[in-house]
XYZ file of C-alpha atoms in Angstrom:
319
model
C 0.000 0.000 0.000
C 2.845 2.375 0.893
C 4.440 1.648 -2.492
C 1.160 2.309 -4.305
C 0.769 5.561 -2.387
C 4.296 6.605 -3.342
C 3.655 5.864 -7.015
C 0.404 7.811 -6.887
C 2.154 10.771 -5.256
C 4.955 10.728 -7.847
C 2.415 10.665 -10.662
C 0.490 13.537 -9.164
C 3.666 15.604 -8.811
C 4.640 14.874 -12.402
C 1.183 15.946 -13.561
C 1.456 19.112 -11.519
C 4.812 19.994 -13.029
C 3.450 19.387 -16.508
C 0.348 21.478 -15.848
C 2.324 24.368 -14.350
C 4.838 24.257 -17.174
C 2.326 25.436 -19.786
C 4.938 27.838 -21.210
C 6.464 24.841 -22.943
C 3.245 24.349 -24.881
C 3.631 26.364 -28.110
C -0.125 26.767 -28.338
C -0.553 28.149 -24.843
C -1.102 31.863 -24.247
C 1.811 33.669 -22.614
C 1.871 36.527 -20.135
C 4.474 38.420 -22.157
C 5.941 38.390 -25.653
C 9.161 39.246 -27.417
C 8.522 40.814 -30.824
C 11.179 41.634 -33.403
C 10.871 44.618 -35.740
C 12.826 44.359 -38.991
C 13.083 47.777 -40.670
C 14.406 47.961 -44.205
C 15.369 51.572 -43.505
C 14.974 54.155 -40.761
C 16.417 56.822 -43.041
C 13.242 58.897 -43.332
C 10.758 60.470 -40.901
C 7.935 58.185 -42.010
C 9.845 54.962 -41.367
C 11.436 56.101 -38.115
C 7.966 57.249 -37.053
C 6.600 53.781 -37.768
C 9.310 52.175 -35.650
C 8.616 54.564 -32.747
C 4.871 53.931 -32.992
C 5.400 50.165 -32.652
C 7.630 50.673 -29.613
C 5.207 53.142 -28.002
C 2.268 50.788 -28.455
C 4.278 47.984 -26.859
C 5.003 50.226 -23.850
C 1.291 50.898 -23.427
C 0.626 47.182 -23.191
C 3.406 46.743 -20.645
C 4.118 43.070 -21.358
C 5.913 43.332 -24.709
C 9.659 43.380 -25.302
C 10.618 44.958 -28.626
C 13.841 44.166 -30.483
C 14.270 46.562 -33.408
C 16.750 46.469 -36.302
C 17.697 48.700 -39.237
C 18.957 47.255 -42.531
C 19.979 50.708 -43.827
C 18.333 49.996 -47.176
C 20.152 46.691 -47.784
C 17.930 43.693 -48.613
C 20.640 41.188 -47.646
C 21.060 42.950 -44.315
C 17.293 42.775 -43.734
C 17.428 38.987 -44.192
C 20.417 38.800 -41.843
C 18.596 40.900 -39.249
C 15.583 38.595 -39.434
C 17.826 35.569 -38.874
C 19.337 37.334 -35.852
C 15.910 38.106 -34.419
C 14.856 34.487 -34.859
C 18.039 33.339 -33.087
C 16.901 35.452 -30.124
C 13.675 33.427 -30.024
C 11.228 36.229 -30.782
C 7.586 35.211 -30.770
C 6.703 37.187 -33.907
C 8.272 39.585 -36.386
C 6.948 42.861 -37.799
C 8.513 43.982 -41.084
C 8.520 47.590 -42.233
C 9.725 47.142 -45.791
C 9.978 50.771 -46.885
C 10.597 50.899 -50.652
C 11.647 47.229 -50.837
C 9.498 45.300 -53.321
C 10.127 41.796 -51.971
C 12.054 40.004 -49.245
C 11.958 36.293 -50.126
C 14.869 35.263 -47.895
C 13.461 37.036 -44.852
C 9.942 35.662 -45.300
C 11.234 32.143 -45.974
C 13.300 32.189 -42.776
C 10.315 33.321 -40.716
C 8.111 30.642 -42.246
C 10.726 27.955 -41.563
C 10.858 29.063 -37.934
C 7.077 28.767 -37.664
C 6.646 32.358 -36.499
C 3.918 34.817 -37.536
C 4.963 37.876 -39.560
C 3.009 41.124 -39.823
C 3.821 43.546 -42.649
C 3.217 47.243 -41.989
C 2.734 49.817 -44.769
C 4.529 47.789 -47.462
C 2.945 44.638 -48.833
C 5.600 42.612 -50.642
C 4.879 41.426 -54.178
C 5.953 37.856 -53.380
C 6.239 35.626 -50.343
C 3.952 34.406 -47.570
C 2.937 36.593 -44.645
C 0.466 36.250 -41.812
C -1.152 39.687 -42.007
C -0.657 43.118 -43.602
C -1.799 46.559 -42.439
C -1.387 49.621 -44.637
C -2.966 52.282 -46.865
C -4.688 52.192 -50.241
C -2.046 54.193 -52.079
C -3.923 54.483 -55.357
C -6.949 55.895 -53.522
C -4.728 58.506 -51.824
C -3.316 59.590 -55.182
C -6.777 59.721 -56.703
C -8.152 61.956 -53.958
C -5.200 64.341 -54.407
C -5.863 64.380 -58.139
C -9.553 65.076 -57.655
C -8.700 67.968 -55.355
C -6.374 69.455 -57.978
C -8.978 68.972 -60.707
C -11.472 71.043 -58.710
C -8.843 73.663 -57.919
C -7.460 74.084 -61.440
C -10.622 75.369 -63.089
C -8.594 77.037 -65.857
C -6.501 73.953 -66.510
C -2.723 74.110 -66.758
C 0.370 71.976 -66.569
C 0.744 69.611 -63.572
C 4.108 68.034 -62.732
C 4.560 64.643 -61.047
C 7.643 63.920 -58.929
C 8.307 60.232 -58.248
C 10.326 58.734 -55.426
C 11.756 55.788 -57.337
C 13.005 53.304 -58.254
C 10.997 52.605 -61.393
C 9.350 49.445 -60.026
C 8.303 50.940 -56.686
C 4.687 49.767 -56.457
C 3.717 52.204 -53.681
C 4.860 55.218 -55.681
C 3.368 53.833 -58.881
C 0.007 53.346 -57.183
C -0.024 56.934 -55.943
C 0.910 58.321 -59.339
C -1.615 56.100 -61.104
C -4.296 57.456 -58.790
C -3.418 61.044 -59.667
C -3.364 60.211 -63.369
C -6.759 58.506 -63.149
C -8.233 61.683 -61.668
C -6.543 64.214 -63.966
C -6.077 62.566 -67.345
C -8.724 63.702 -69.773
C -9.661 66.763 -67.726
C -10.136 69.770 -70.011
C -7.047 71.950 -70.222
C -4.898 69.860 -67.857
C -1.551 68.487 -69.054
C 0.566 66.066 -67.023
C 4.361 66.218 -66.973
C 6.415 63.502 -65.265
C 9.835 64.465 -63.972
C 12.512 62.443 -65.818
C 14.482 61.683 -62.634
C 13.573 60.418 -59.168
C 13.464 62.446 -55.986
C 14.589 59.567 -53.772
C 11.765 60.228 -51.283
C 13.792 63.031 -49.675
C 13.413 66.793 -49.334
C 16.750 67.448 -51.030
C 15.795 65.102 -53.852
C 12.487 66.883 -54.345
C 14.260 70.248 -54.485
C 16.704 69.040 -57.146
C 14.010 67.485 -59.334
C 11.786 70.551 -58.986
C 14.599 72.851 -60.066
C 15.008 70.741 -63.209
C 11.267 70.810 -63.876
C 11.097 74.585 -63.515
C 13.935 74.996 -66.000
C 12.082 73.003 -68.666
C 8.492 73.859 -67.694
C 8.357 77.384 -66.244
C 4.590 77.522 -66.834
C 3.659 74.818 -64.296
C 0.572 75.496 -62.179
C 0.755 72.507 -59.812
C 3.008 69.687 -58.648
C 2.164 66.322 -57.115
C 4.858 64.395 -55.224
C 4.640 60.765 -54.166
C 5.463 61.811 -50.599
C 5.501 64.945 -48.472
C 9.268 65.011 -47.985
C 9.854 65.544 -51.708
C 7.069 68.127 -51.839
C 8.707 70.114 -49.049
C 11.880 70.251 -51.118
C 9.881 71.167 -54.219
C 8.253 73.981 -52.262
C 11.687 75.436 -51.495
C 12.657 75.307 -55.173
C 9.398 76.984 -56.165
C 9.970 79.749 -53.604
C 13.551 80.261 -54.797
C 12.210 80.658 -58.360
C 9.665 83.254 -57.119
C 6.772 81.103 -58.341
C 4.937 80.482 -55.049
C 1.855 82.372 -56.232
C 1.828 80.386 -59.497
C 2.290 76.760 -58.389
C 0.242 74.786 -55.855
C 1.448 71.593 -54.204
C -0.126 68.206 -53.356
C 1.599 65.415 -51.421
C 1.102 62.183 -49.506
C 1.825 61.000 -45.956
C 0.910 63.682 -43.414
C 4.443 64.654 -42.383
C 4.364 67.279 -39.614
C 6.131 69.937 -41.666
C 3.694 69.441 -44.539
C 0.700 69.704 -42.223
C 2.059 72.965 -40.837
C 2.612 74.356 -44.332
C -0.976 73.448 -45.225
C -2.373 74.866 -41.978
C -0.406 78.111 -42.445
C -2.107 78.732 -45.790
C 0.957 78.378 -48.019
C 0.886 77.046 -51.573
C 1.036 73.533 -50.077
C -2.695 72.812 -50.340
C -3.347 69.121 -49.739
C -1.910 65.815 -48.600
C -3.320 62.337 -48.094
C -2.821 61.072 -44.565
C -0.745 57.907 -44.410
C -0.397 57.808 -40.660
C 2.734 55.985 -39.482
C 1.519 56.212 -35.874
C -1.763 54.454 -36.597
C -0.296 51.814 -38.904
C 2.577 51.050 -36.524
C 0.287 50.762 -33.509
C -2.152 48.556 -35.384
C 0.714 46.376 -36.566
C 1.822 45.756 -32.995
C -1.748 45.057 -31.906
C -2.187 42.605 -34.776
C 0.961 40.685 -33.822
C -0.210 40.394 -30.208
C -3.679 39.262 -31.297
C -2.149 36.530 -33.448
C 0.088 35.385 -30.611
C -2.967 35.258 -28.373
C -4.621 32.784 -30.728
C -6.795 35.063 -32.867
C -7.318 34.345 -36.554
C -6.205 37.579 -38.206
C -7.675 39.490 -41.099
C -5.253 38.874 -43.947
C -5.183 42.415 -45.319
C -6.342 45.530 -43.462
C -6.592 48.861 -45.292
C -6.186 51.876 -43.027
C -8.228 54.980 -43.890
C -6.260 57.869 -45.430
C -8.298 61.069 -45.046
C -7.582 64.108 -47.201
C -5.914 66.933 -45.272
C -6.447 70.560 -46.317
C -6.266 73.928 -44.545
C -9.711 73.271 -43.076
C -8.682 70.220 -41.048
C -4.858 70.256 -40.913
C -4.753 71.569 -37.330
C -6.559 68.552 -35.906
C -3.987 66.181 -37.380
C -1.087 68.330 -36.199
C -2.505 68.243 -32.665
C -2.772 64.448 -32.877
C 0.967 64.134 -33.286
C 1.387 62.732 -36.808
C 5.087 61.961 -37.512
């Protein structure tokens, strides 16, 4: 009897250890998570804003450890960073791909490790992912174009400044949206800049200077992001053409919102809120880790920002 009692007690203890050790069960919910963030680049305010938004949302939850990396625009480095994050046993990975069109090595490594991956802003053209959260870039471009069409009642020549490279699907979608709204409108002519602005203010200034040299009669310019438009605005001012040329951009960068609110020739932008997308990306990763079945693709609203409503978005703390 004593031996039977001892065996029973040993079995009960073993069961108790197994039950208490639920952390070893990959399907069990955890009290805290370690989430890796693989950034293709932090070299612009939008992308650094996205990274900060993810970290800030994790702090609000209080049980999330964030490990963040920067590939400095190098696809091979992004893959290496993902491998490093996986070696640190992260529970999930968020990828902010910036202008990168695909990341097959990174996505394959995450899949092989059996981890969920959430893409924020950029949806890659190839590869498997768990969930994506970002804007409808063509819709943003179209709403900018419709605004310009209503503004330019006398027609005129509208320039388009692209970020590049040529296959950048985000930029192409924005430009295609503008073209869809403006092509065929009476009196409106579209002119695409021959070079790329590189998504930067200095790049936008350089491209705008070239455009003004060959098309001094421009009445408007659309840029695929606000940073380039801010540079273009400087070039327009230097050429003493502020009263002649109006500006339309995309993203909702703080400096652009201020220029719009102040009543300058920067008239409109489409909000592509890094804070909202980053926060939602972190929330989505946590939901997945908690056992939820995620929505595959989530489009975040991108309201049009003009002088009438710019102040409210500035007060909200857009990047």
